[in-house]
C-alpha positions as semicolon CSV with decimal commas, in nm:
position;residue;x (nm);y (nm);z (nm)
1;X;0,321;3,691;0,459
2;X;-0,040;3,804;0,427
3;X;-0,313;3,804;0,172
4;X;-0,110;3,985;-0,094
5;X;0,154;3,715;-0,089
6;X;-0,110;3,445;-0,100
7;X;-0,260;3,603;-0,411
8;X;0,078;3,633;-0,579
9;X;0,162;3,279;-0,480
10;X;-0,151;3,156;-0,649
11;X;-0,021;3,298;-0,974
12;X;0,319;3,144;-0,931
13;X;0,239;2,786;-0,843
14;X;0,304;2,623;-1,177
15;X;0,354;2,250;-1,173
16;X;0,638;2,127;-1,387
17;X;0,775;1,782;-1,453
18;X;1,136;1,800;-1,343
19;X;1,323;1,509;-1,491
20;X;1,671;1,374;-1,450
21;X;1,654;1,276;-1,083
22;X;1,720;0,922;-0,959
23;X;1,368;0,912;-0,823
24;X;1,347;0,580;-0,647
25;X;1,579;0,359;-0,443
26;X;1,944;0,455;-0,439
27;X;2,189;0,172;-0,383
28;X;2,451;0,410;-0,245
29;X;2,234;0,504;0,053
30;X;2,256;0,278;0,355
31;X;2,118;0,308;0,711
32;X;2,461;0,198;0,838
33;X;2,653;0,451;0,627
34;X;2,800;0,623;0,936
35;X;2,852;0,305;1,136
36;X;3,228;0,349;1,151
37;X;3,264;0,725;1,101
38;X;2,986;0,870;1,320
39;X;2,808;0,585;1,497
40;X;2,610;0,807;1,735
41;X;2,468;1,046;1,477
42;X;2,108;0,926;1,518
43;X;2,126;0,963;1,895
44;X;2,270;1,313;1,863
45;X;1,989;1,421;1,631
46;X;1,729;1,265;1,858
47;X;1,860;1,438;2,169
48;X;1,860;1,786;2,013
49;X;1,513;1,747;1,862
50;X;1,372;1,601;2,185
51;X;1,502;1,893;2,391
52;X;1,363;2,152;2,149
53;X;1,025;1,981;2,121
54;X;0,976;1,983;2,498
55;X;0,950;2,362;2,479
56;X;0,802;2,380;2,128
57;X;0,594;2,073;2,032
58;X;0,510;2,232;1,696
59;X;0,873;2,197;1,593
60;X;0,818;1,831;1,512
61;X;0,577;1,920;1,231
62;X;0,810;2,198;1,118
63;X;1,106;1,962;1,077
64;X;0,904;1,712;0,875
65;X;0,786;1,997;0,654
66;X;1,143;2,125;0,615
67;X;1,254;1,786;0,482
68;X;0,962;1,781;0,238
69;X;1,038;2,133;0,114
70;X;1,399;2,032;0,061
71;X;1,331;1,715;-0,136
72;X;1,078;1,868;-0,377
73;X;1,335;2,124;-0,499
74;X;1,657;1,989;-0,656
75;X;1,616;1,669;-0,457
76;X;1,714;1,596;-0,096
77;X;2,035;1,797;-0,096
78;X;1,977;2,055;0,181
79;X;1,938;2,333;-0,077
80;X;1,652;2,473;0,133
81;X;1,902;2,561;0,407
82;X;2,126;2,781;0,193
83;X;2,118;3,155;0,260
84;X;2,137;3,428;-0,002
85;X;2,490;3,508;-0,119
86;X;2,573;3,798;-0,351
87;X;2,931;3,712;-0,439
88;X;3,014;3,423;-0,675
89;X;2,871;3,171;-0,670
90;X;2,556;3,381;-0,624
91;X;2,274;3,195;-0,452
92;X;1,908;3,298;-0,435
93;X;1,782;3,124;-0,126
94;X;1,474;2,905;-0,145
95;X;1,381;3,043;0,195
96;X;1,232;3,349;0,024
97;X;1,021;3,148;-0,222
98;X;0,648;3,204;-0,171
99;X;0,582;2,867;0,000
100;X;0,871;2,932;0,241
101;X;0,889;3,307;0,295
102;X;0,837;3,401;0,660
103;X;0,722;3,048;0,733
104;X;1,009;2,800;0,748
105;X;1,085;2,693;1,101
106;X;1,357;2,463;1,225
107;X;1,655;2,627;1,055
108;X;1,809;2,708;1,390
109;X;1,737;2,356;1,515
110;X;1,920;2,207;1,217
111;X;2,216;2,432;1,300
112;X;2,207;2,312;1,661
113;X;2,214;1,953;1,538
114;X;2,496;2,029;1,293
115;X;2,706;2,186;1,569
116;X;2,655;1,885;1,795
117;X;2,734;1,642;1,514
118;X;3,045;1,837;1,408
119;X;3,171;1,829;1,765
120;X;3,145;1,450;1,761
121;X;3,235;1,376;1,399
122;X;3,380;1,678;1,216
123;X;3,336;1,688;0,839
124;X;3,148;1,358;0,816
125;X;2,769;1,402;0,822
126;X;2,584;1,604;0,558
127;X;2,315;1,859;0,630
128;X;2,091;1,664;0,391
129;X;2,119;1,355;0,611
130;X;2,055;1,567;0,920
131;X;1,728;1,692;0,766
132;X;1,625;1,336;0,684
133;X;1,709;1,202;1,029
134;X;1,534;1,495;1,198
135;X;1,213;1,418;1,006
136;X;1,216;1,054;1,120
137;X;1,292;1,150;1,479
138;X;1,008;1,403;1,471
139;X;0,763;1,135;1,363
140;X;0,870;0,912;1,651
141;X;0,861;1,187;1,914
142;X;0,508;1,278;1,805
143;X;0,400;0,918;1,859
144;X;0,429;0,811;1,498
145;X;0,625;0,541;1,316
146;X;1,000;0,490;1,309
147;X;1,206;0,354;1,021
148;X;1,566;0,289;0,926
149;X;1,676;0,601;0,742
150;X;1,898;0,535;0,438
151;X;2,203;0,762;0,474
152;X;2,494;0,883;0,267
153;X;2,352;1,194;0,101
154;X;2,582;1,482;0,022
155;X;2,498;1,851;0,021
156;X;2,419;2,049;-0,291
157;X;2,618;2,348;-0,410
158;X;2,328;2,574;-0,502
159;X;1,960;2,654;-0,445
160;X;1,675;2,727;-0,685
161;X;1,406;2,971;-0,574
162;X;1,222;2,943;-0,906
163;X;1,182;2,567;-0,867
164;X;1,065;2,613;-0,510
165;X;0,784;2,834;-0,639
166;X;0,702;2,584;-0,912
167;X;0,737;2,247;-0,741
168;X;0,590;2,286;-0,394
169;X;0,214;2,212;-0,382
170;X;-0,016;2,494;-0,273
171;X;-0,290;2,462;-0,006
172;X;-0,556;2,548;-0,265
173;X;-0,449;2,281;-0,516
174;X;-0,709;2,050;-0,665
175;X;-0,650;1,676;-0,661
176;X;-0,539;1,688;-1,025
177;X;-0,279;1,952;-0,942
178;X;-0,161;1,758;-0,638
179;X;-0,115;1,442;-0,841
180;X;0,080;1,632;-1,105
181;X;0,312;1,781;-0,845
182;X;0,382;1,440;-0,693
183;X;0,418;1,264;-1,027
184;X;0,681;1,522;-1,120
185;X;0,887;1,387;-0,828
186;X;0,831;1,020;-0,910
187;X;0,572;0,978;-0,635
188;X;0,238;0,804;-0,689
189;X;-0,114;0,843;-0,555
190;X;-0,051;0,628;-0,247
191;X;0,255;0,840;-0,168
192;X;0,039;1,152;-0,200
193;X;-0,220;1,028;0,046
194;X;0,034;0,881;0,288
195;X;0,259;1,187;0,297
196;X;-0,043;1,413;0,338
197;X;-0,095;1,230;0,664
198;X;0,189;1,439;0,809
199;X;-0,086;1,699;0,854
200;X;-0,198;1,498;1,154
201;X;0,029;1,741;1,345
202;X;0,109;2,109;1,300
203;X;-0,073;2,438;1,247
204;X;-0,177;2,668;0,961
205;X;-0,247;3,040;0,943
206;X;-0,599;3,164;0,883
207;X;-0,486;3,332;0,561
208;X;-0,474;2,994;0,391
209;X;-0,829;2,891;0,475
210;X;-1,024;3,220;0,483
211;X;-1,150;3,180;0,127
212;X;-1,287;2,837;0,220
213;X;-1,473;2,988;0,512
214;X;-1,633;3,289;0,345
215;X;-1,585;3,310;-0,032
216;X;-1,489;2,977;-0,183
217;X;-1,410;3,006;-0,555
218;X;-1,553;3,361;-0,548
219;X;-1,899;3,219;-0,475
220;X;-1,964;3,437;-0,171
221;X;-2,030;3,113;0,017
222;X;-1,813;2,870;0,219
223;X;-1,661;2,556;0,071
224;X;-1,947;2,304;0,054
225;X;-1,707;2,022;0,146
226;X;-1,663;2,169;0,497
227;X;-1,866;2,025;0,783
228;X;-2,096;2,307;0,902
229;X;-2,008;2,267;1,270
230;X;-1,638;2,262;1,188
231;X;-1,693;2,564;0,964
232;X;-1,828;2,763;1,256
233;X;-1,541;2,653;1,479
234;X;-1,293;2,771;1,220
235;X;-1,477;3,100;1,174
236;X;-1,449;3,163;1,548
237;X;-1,070;3,141;1,518
238;X;-1,050;3,298;1,173
239;X;-1,319;3,570;1,150
240;X;-1,378;3,739;0,816
241;X;-1,124;4,019;0,775
242;X;-0,967;3,911;1,104
243;X;-0,597;3,853;1,179
244;X;-0,446;3,648;0,898
245;X;-0,181;3,506;1,128
246;X;-0,409;3,332;1,379
247;X;-0,315;2,967;1,402
248;X;-0,544;2,667;1,351
249;X;-0,466;2,302;1,426
250;X;-0,452;2,071;1,126
251;X;-0,610;1,801;1,341
252;X;-0,881;1,935;1,575
253;X;-0,887;1,612;1,776
254;X;-0,523;1,522;1,858
255;X;-0,320;1,816;1,721
256;X;0,021;1,711;1,853
257;X;-0,008;1,333;1,814
258;X;0,098;1,153;1,498
259;X;-0,199;0,922;1,437
260;X;-0,460;0,827;1,177
261;X;-0,712;1,091;1,285
262;X;-0,618;1,308;0,987
263;X;-0,799;1,058;0,765
264;X;-1,100;1,028;0,995
265;X;-1,122;1,406;0,980
266;X;-1,134;1,392;0,600
267;X;-1,420;1,142;0,619
268;X;-1,604;1,384;0,845
269;X;-1,542;1,680;0,609
270;X;-1,296;1,830;0,856
271;X;-0,985;1,861;0,642
272;X;-0,829;2,198;0,719
273;X;-0,688;2,291;0,379
274;X;-0,867;2,255;0,049
275;X;-0,580;2,031;-0,064
276;X;-0,646;1,805;0,236
277;X;-1,018;1,762;0,176
278;X;-0,964;1,711;-0,198
279;X;-0,830;1,365;-0,117
280;X;-1,173;1,251;0,004
281;X;-1,429;1,489;-0,144
282;X;-1,327;1,474;-0,511
283;X;-1,597;1,271;-0,683
284;X;-1,497;0,915;-0,777
285;X;-1,133;0,981;-0,689
286;X;-0,901;0,686;-0,643
287;X;-0,772;0,854;-0,326
288;X;-1,099;0,790;-0,140
289;X;-1,038;0,421;-0,087
290;X;-0,686;0,491;0,037
291;X;-0,818;0,748;0,286
292;X;-1,074;0,492;0,407
293;X;-0,805;0,228;0,450
294;X;-0,581;0,457;0,653
295;X;-0,874;0,585;0,862
296;X;-0,963;0,228;0,956
297;X;-0,611;0,091;0,998
298;X;-0,337;0,298;1,159
299;X;-0,079;0,027;1,094
300;X;-0,155;0,047;0,722
301;X;-0,106;0,423;0,735
302;X;0,220;0,390;0,926
303;X;0,362;0,133;0,684
304;X;0,272;0,343;0,382
305;X;0,402;0,660;0,545
306;X;0,736;0,496;0,621
307;X;0,771;0,364;0,266
308;X;0,675;0,699;0,114
309;X;0,913;0,895;0,339
310;X;1,200;0,667;0,236
311;X;1,099;0,701;-0,128
312;X;1,078;1,080;-0,103
313;X;1,412;1,085;0,077
314;X;1,573;0,926;-0,229
315;X;1,471;1,203;-0,468
316;X;1,769;1,356;-0,647
317;X;2,026;1,257;-0,386
318;X;2,393;1,338;-0,434
319;X;2,636;1,064;-0,337
320;X;2,998;0,964;-0,387
321;X;3,203;1,264;-0,494
322;X;2,906;1,476;-0,600
323;X;2,829;1,780;-0,388
324;X;3,007;1,823;-0,056
325;X;2,975;1,785;0,319
326;X;2,902;2,138;0,434
327;X;3,082;2,271;0,735
328;X;2,789;2,502;0,803
329;X;2,445;2,420;0,669
330;X;2,353;2,769;0,547
331;X;2,655;2,818;0,319
332;X;2,854;2,610;0,075
333;X;3,209;2,548;0,194
334;X;3,365;2,796;-0,046
335;X;3,151;3,069;0,105
336;X;3,201;2,949;0,463
337;X;3,572;3,028;0,457
338;X;3,497;3,383;0,339
339;X;3,254;3,465;0,619
340;X;3,261;3,517;0,990
341;X;3,003;3,245;1,044
342;X;2,967;3,327;1,410
343;X;2,791;3,646;1,305
344;X;2,588;3,505;1,016
345;X;2,274;3,308;1,092
346;X;1,969;3,222;0,880
347;X;1,648;3,418;0,915
348;X;1,430;3,207;1,139
349;X;1,059;3,272;1,116
350;X;0,858;3,275;1,435
351;X;0,552;3,189;1,231
352;X;0,512;2,819;1,169
353;X;0,161;2,846;1,039
354;X;0,199;2,987;0,686
355;X;0,228;2,671;0,486
356;X;0,237;2,523;0,146
357;X;0,014;2,223;0,112
358;X;0,283;2,008;0,274
């Protein structure tokens, strides 16, 4: 996805308040949900993710992002994993929404995990829970916090590409737009700042920062909130009219370590995306004090990040008899029996860097 898609995406990112979700704690979720039915599920997830990340450290950021992109659309129901299907029930995959198109990574890793889990505990663990566990494991493997993941989600029966275009924050969002997007999901300002800290790892494509470097807000000048030395460093990687797919680290100091440096970077005017720097450079914003707290106290960041990840993981969950436990994460069960699943795999992008704001 290049500049044309970015321009179109800018027109399509409309923030809506999507109501009707159980937005906060869900009494039916429990970290010990699989204690008797699949006691080793966490270890299985950890082993697959660890092996993949040895060869591809960026995958840890990709899996956290995949969980985020799932939960902000229809809730945490693994709808982001569903492929297009033309026969009833027709599904328009969220994978082709502007924030996801040619950018989602980790779909094949989730399928690897699902295969391993099914071999151990067939028909027990949902793809939604696998996404949630993989995000927590990724944090730990990158040196970040661990937490007890509430489990017991079931998988949704459809996807919603329109909502994916509407609900996922864009990298050029202002603070007001970011707050609106998070409020729509029942998340507050502290959640916004804490979850943004996931940008302490990962990469972004030059296409999402070029306007900041050369023509911010059609001014013909760079974004004034960018440190001038950092600006030149970014321009070296992302020259004007250069390759849009060059990759840039979110954190120029410790790009593959989950730490508090993201917030120190914001203090130094070294936030990569506009939506990152907005948290600190918006005049009189209530986010500034939170950034300062996290920059000075990694434990405070970790505790808030854990709480916000659990809170986000509760958005719109299906439990009990709602939804299903998919046999294959990319298709609902009705479709799975109609297909030769050995020959049908999701489109896996090789480009991790094209991102939404989160």
